[in-house]
Amino acid sequence: SFDSKKPQEKCFVSHAHLDHLPSRSCRCVCSPETAALARLRGVTLLEDSTPQIKLLDAGHVLGSKAALIEDFLLFTGDICLRSRGFMEGFKPVKAQVLVIESTYGSSSFQFPDAEEVAKEARDLIEEMLSRGHPVVLMGYPLGKAQILIHFFSSIARVVAHSTVAKFTEVYRRFGVDLPDVLSYPKARLAKVLERESWVMLTPMYSSTSPLIQALKRRHGVKTMAFSGWAVTSSFKAKLGADYAFPLSDHADFHDLLKVVEAVSPELVVTYHGQSSSLARALRQMGFAAESLAEKKAIDLSLLWRR
């Protein structure tokens, strides 16, 4: 099974985001980084290996892997082609069958260069700090937060939500060059927020959350949200963020097409997110493509060992 909530005897876990982890501890094929991060979520992954499965860096978060099975089937998990800071992008390989994530599988999702987005955000952060407004940087606590620390830690003291701080320590333990961050409870205790210029990393909170309201009331913070969904017109308003930037750890629509072209499979199976849109676009390009949203089981026996 792949990224299944109900792990089977043979299973693969691509990375440690909650929607990809099993619901209970199990033996599986995964990276050491994924096993370490999963432990922080209360899931023990006993690392297994099999010569039939080759793990490839997926470029999504620390330890994220795609799985190539006997050079026949490539399961991507969540992938990102673009390198971002210390994260190297995914490098596709040839396979007969490609099972590909389609989180952003619609043509409306096209992301600008990550470095350009970071520069635009950095200029705004510096402007806000110069006006006396600390800045809360919001994104997934595993993956996005660490990229934001990489991009912006040189601007001001970095304070982090406790969850972000725990995940960041694992990144540091596995050799990623990130600064030590001060957890929010420790920063409050030491009165750092009153004395210094700071940015704070948090999960993706709405403006109505007690934490954000308290930070706005006490410190006049401005909030910036970082997500691929920021390309949609409604994202910033729904969240109530002051600013939103399209910085994603996923492949956008055109990068997903590039992956398919590079893999050159006989069959593409799309899953998750906008899988039907991606499958339709691939069929228009001449690929045999099926969406798991439309077909729950797909017979691969005619392709196997051909």
PDB file of N, CA and C in Angstrom, residues 70-109:
ATOM      1  N   GLU A  70      10.725  -1.757  -9.215  1.00  0.00           N
ATOM      2  CA  GLU A  70      11.247  -2.628 -10.272  1.00  0.00           C
ATOM      3  C   GLU A  70      11.282  -1.937 -11.640  1.00  0.00           C
ATOM      4  N   ASP A  71      11.559  -0.655 -11.655  1.00  0.00           N
ATOM      5  CA  ASP A  71      11.606   0.132 -12.897  1.00  0.00           C
ATOM      6  C   ASP A  71      10.298   0.061 -13.683  1.00  0.00           C
ATOM      7  N   PHE A  72       9.243  -0.393 -13.020  1.00  0.00           N
ATOM      8  CA  PHE A  72       7.944  -0.540 -13.689  1.00  0.00           C
ATOM      9  C   PHE A  72       6.991   0.576 -13.290  1.00  0.00           C
ATOM     10  N   LEU A  73       6.840   0.773 -11.980  1.00  0.00           N
ATOM     11  CA  LEU A  73       5.866   1.745 -11.478  1.00  0.00           C
ATOM     12  C   LEU A  73       6.571   2.807 -10.640  1.00  0.00           C
ATOM     13  N   LEU A  74       6.285   4.060 -10.930  1.00  0.00           N
ATOM     14  CA  LEU A  74       6.802   5.182 -10.140  1.00  0.00           C
ATOM     15  C   LEU A  74       5.643   5.835  -9.408  1.00  0.00           C
ATOM     16  N   PHE A  75       5.691   5.762  -8.072  1.00  0.00           N
ATOM     17  CA  PHE A  75       4.700   6.430  -7.214  1.00  0.00           C
ATOM     18  C   PHE A  75       5.354   7.688  -6.667  1.00  0.00           C
ATOM     19  N   THR A  76       4.786   8.858  -6.956  1.00  0.00           N
ATOM     20  CA  THR A  76       5.472  10.113  -6.616  1.00  0.00           C
ATOM     21  C   THR A  76       5.317  10.530  -5.167  1.00  0.00           C
ATOM     22  N   GLY A  77       4.184  10.192  -4.510  1.00  0.00           N
ATOM     23  CA  GLY A  77       3.881  10.932  -3.286  1.00  0.00           C
ATOM     24  C   GLY A  77       3.767  12.408  -3.665  1.00  0.00           C
ATOM     25  N   ASP A  78       3.904  13.298  -2.713  1.00  0.00           N
ATOM     26  CA  ASP A  78       3.900  14.734  -3.018  1.00  0.00           C
ATOM     27  C   ASP A  78       5.282  15.127  -3.525  1.00  0.00           C
ATOM     28  N   ILE A  79       5.318  15.882  -4.623  1.00  0.00           N
ATOM     29  CA  ILE A  79       6.589  16.229  -5.253  1.00  0.00           C
ATOM     30  C   ILE A  79       6.662  17.723  -5.536  1.00  0.00           C
ATOM     31  N   CYS A  80       7.901  18.196  -5.673  1.00  0.00           N
ATOM     32  CA  CYS A  80       8.138  19.572  -6.107  1.00  0.00           C
ATOM     33  C   CYS A  80       9.381  19.568  -6.992  1.00  0.00           C
ATOM     34  N   LEU A  81       9.245  20.034  -8.213  1.00  0.00           N
ATOM     35  CA  LEU A  81      10.379  20.072  -9.140  1.00  0.00           C
ATOM     36  C   LEU A  81      11.343  21.205  -8.822  1.00  0.00           C
ATOM     37  N   ARG A  82      10.792  22.307  -8.283  1.00  0.00           N
ATOM     38  CA  ARG A  82      11.618  23.502  -8.075  1.00  0.00           C
ATOM     39  C   ARG A  82      12.447  23.384  -6.800  1.00  0.00           C
ATOM     40  N   SER A  83      13.741  23.686  -6.930  1.00  0.00           N
ATOM     41  CA  SER A  83      14.582  23.758  -5.729  1.00  0.00           C
ATOM     42  C   SER A  83      14.239  25.026  -4.970  1.00  0.00           C
ATOM     43  N   ARG A  84      14.210  24.926  -3.633  1.00  0.00           N
ATOM     44  CA  ARG A  84      13.888  26.066  -2.775  1.00  0.00           C
ATOM     45  C   ARG A  84      14.864  26.058  -1.611  1.00  0.00           C
ATOM     46  N   GLY A  85      15.797  27.028  -1.635  1.00  0.00           N
ATOM     47  CA  GLY A  85      16.759  27.075  -0.543  1.00  0.00           C
ATOM     48  C   GLY A  85      17.547  25.779  -0.460  1.00  0.00           C
ATOM     49  N   PHE A  86      17.453  25.087   0.683  1.00  0.00           N
ATOM     50  CA  PHE A  86      18.190  23.840   0.897  1.00  0.00           C
ATOM     51  C   PHE A  86      17.484  22.625   0.306  1.00  0.00           C
ATOM     52  N   MET A  87      16.250  22.777  -0.186  1.00  0.00           N
ATOM     53  CA  MET A  87      15.495  21.655  -0.736  1.00  0.00           C
ATOM     54  C   MET A  87      15.764  21.512  -2.230  1.00  0.00           C
ATOM     55  N   GLU A  88      16.320  20.374  -2.620  1.00  0.00           N
ATOM     56  CA  GLU A  88      16.543  20.081  -4.034  1.00  0.00           C
ATOM     57  C   GLU A  88      15.256  19.564  -4.656  1.00  0.00           C
ATOM     58  N   GLY A  89      14.979  19.984  -5.881  1.00  0.00           N
ATOM     59  CA  GLY A  89      13.765  19.547  -6.560  1.00  0.00           C
ATOM     60  C   GLY A  89      13.809  18.084  -6.994  1.00  0.00           C
ATOM     61  N   PHE A  90      12.647  17.534  -7.244  1.00  0.00           N
ATOM     62  CA  PHE A  90      12.480  16.149  -7.693  1.00  0.00           C
ATOM     63  C   PHE A  90      13.028  15.970  -9.110  1.00  0.00           C
ATOM     64  N   LYS A  91      13.726  14.859  -9.319  1.00  0.00           N
ATOM     65  CA  LYS A  91      14.269  14.532 -10.645  1.00  0.00           C
ATOM     66  C   LYS A  91      13.594  13.257 -11.143  1.00  0.00           C
ATOM     67  N   PRO A  92      12.684  13.379 -12.118  1.00  0.00           N
ATOM     68  CA  PRO A  92      11.924  12.209 -12.588  1.00  0.00           C
ATOM     69  C   PRO A  92      12.813  11.178 -13.285  1.00  0.00           C
ATOM     70  N   VAL A  93      12.366   9.919 -13.249  1.00  0.00           N
ATOM     71  CA  VAL A  93      13.036   8.829 -13.961  1.00  0.00           C
ATOM     72  C   VAL A  93      11.985   8.095 -14.800  1.00  0.00           C
ATOM     73  N   LYS A  94      12.439   7.309 -15.740  1.00  0.00           N
ATOM     74  CA  LYS A  94      11.541   6.586 -16.641  1.00  0.00           C
ATOM     75  C   LYS A  94      10.817   5.464 -15.896  1.00  0.00           C
ATOM     76  N   ALA A  95       9.572   5.229 -16.277  1.00  0.00           N
ATOM     77  CA  ALA A  95       8.789   4.118 -15.735  1.00  0.00           C
ATOM     78  C   ALA A  95       7.636   3.827 -16.681  1.00  0.00           C
ATOM     79  N   GLN A  96       7.131   2.595 -16.655  1.00  0.00           N
ATOM     80  CA  GLN A  96       6.003   2.251 -17.517  1.00  0.00           C
ATOM     81  C   GLN A  96       4.689   2.826 -16.995  1.00  0.00           C
ATOM     82  N   VAL A  97       4.552   2.821 -15.671  1.00  0.00           N
ATOM     83  CA  VAL A  97       3.334   3.350 -15.045  1.00  0.00           C
ATOM     84  C   VAL A  97       3.741   4.454 -14.073  1.00  0.00           C
ATOM     85  N   LEU A  98       3.056   5.575 -14.157  1.00  0.00           N
ATOM     86  CA  LEU A  98       3.304   6.700 -13.255  1.00  0.00           C
ATOM     87  C   LEU A  98       2.048   6.965 -12.442  1.00  0.00           C
ATOM     88  N   VAL A  99       2.183   6.879 -11.127  1.00  0.00           N
ATOM     89  CA  VAL A  99       1.093   7.271 -10.215  1.00  0.00           C
ATOM     90  C   VAL A  99       1.508   8.595  -9.616  1.00  0.00           C
ATOM     91  N   ILE A 100       0.793   9.666  -9.972  1.00  0.00           N
ATOM     92  CA  ILE A 100       1.257  11.024  -9.671  1.00  0.00           C
ATOM     93  C   ILE A 100       0.227  11.824  -8.895  1.00  0.00           C
ATOM     94  N   GLU A 101       0.699  12.526  -7.875  1.00  0.00           N
ATOM     95  CA  GLU A 101      -0.182  13.417  -7.105  1.00  0.00           C
ATOM     96  C   GLU A 101      -0.659  14.556  -7.993  1.00  0.00           C
ATOM     97  N   SER A 102      -1.830  15.093  -7.695  1.00  0.00           N
ATOM     98  CA  SER A 102      -2.379  16.170  -8.531  1.00  0.00           C
ATOM     99  C   SER A 102      -3.024  17.247  -7.665  1.00  0.00           C
ATOM    100  N   THR A 103      -2.353  17.583  -6.567  1.00  0.00           N
ATOM    101  CA  THR A 103      -2.864  18.631  -5.668  1.00  0.00           C
ATOM    102  C   THR A 103      -3.216  19.880  -6.452  1.00  0.00           C
ATOM    103  N   TYR A 104      -2.305  20.292  -7.326  1.00  0.00           N
ATOM    104  CA  TYR A 104      -2.535  21.477  -8.151  1.00  0.00           C
ATOM    105  C   TYR A 104      -2.648  21.068  -9.616  1.00  0.00           C
ATOM    106  N   GLY A 105      -3.549  20.132  -9.893  1.00  0.00           N
ATOM    107  CA  GLY A 105      -3.675  19.559 -11.224  1.00  0.00           C
ATOM    108  C   GLY A 105      -4.557  20.327 -12.184  1.00  0.00           C
ATOM    109  N   SER A 106      -4.843  21.583 -11.881  1.00  0.00           N
ATOM    110  CA  SER A 106      -5.629  22.436 -12.777  1.00  0.00           C
ATOM    111  C   SER A 106      -4.730  23.517 -13.366  1.00  0.00           C
ATOM    112  N   SER A 107      -5.013  23.909 -14.594  1.00  0.00           N
ATOM    113  CA  SER A 107      -4.175  24.898 -15.285  1.00  0.00           C
ATOM    114  C   SER A 107      -4.204  26.268 -14.618  1.00  0.00           C
ATOM    115  N   SER A 108      -5.118  26.491 -13.686  1.00  0.00           N
ATOM    116  CA  SER A 108      -5.169  27.781 -12.980  1.00  0.00           C
ATOM    117  C   SER A 108      -4.047  27.913 -11.944  1.00  0.00           C
ATOM    118  N   PHE A 109      -3.357  26.808 -11.674  1.00  0.00           N
ATOM    119  CA  PHE A 109      -2.284  26.848 -10.674  1.00  0.00           C
ATOM    120  C   PHE A 109      -0.919  26.880 -11.360  1.00  0.00           C
TER     121      PHE A 109
END
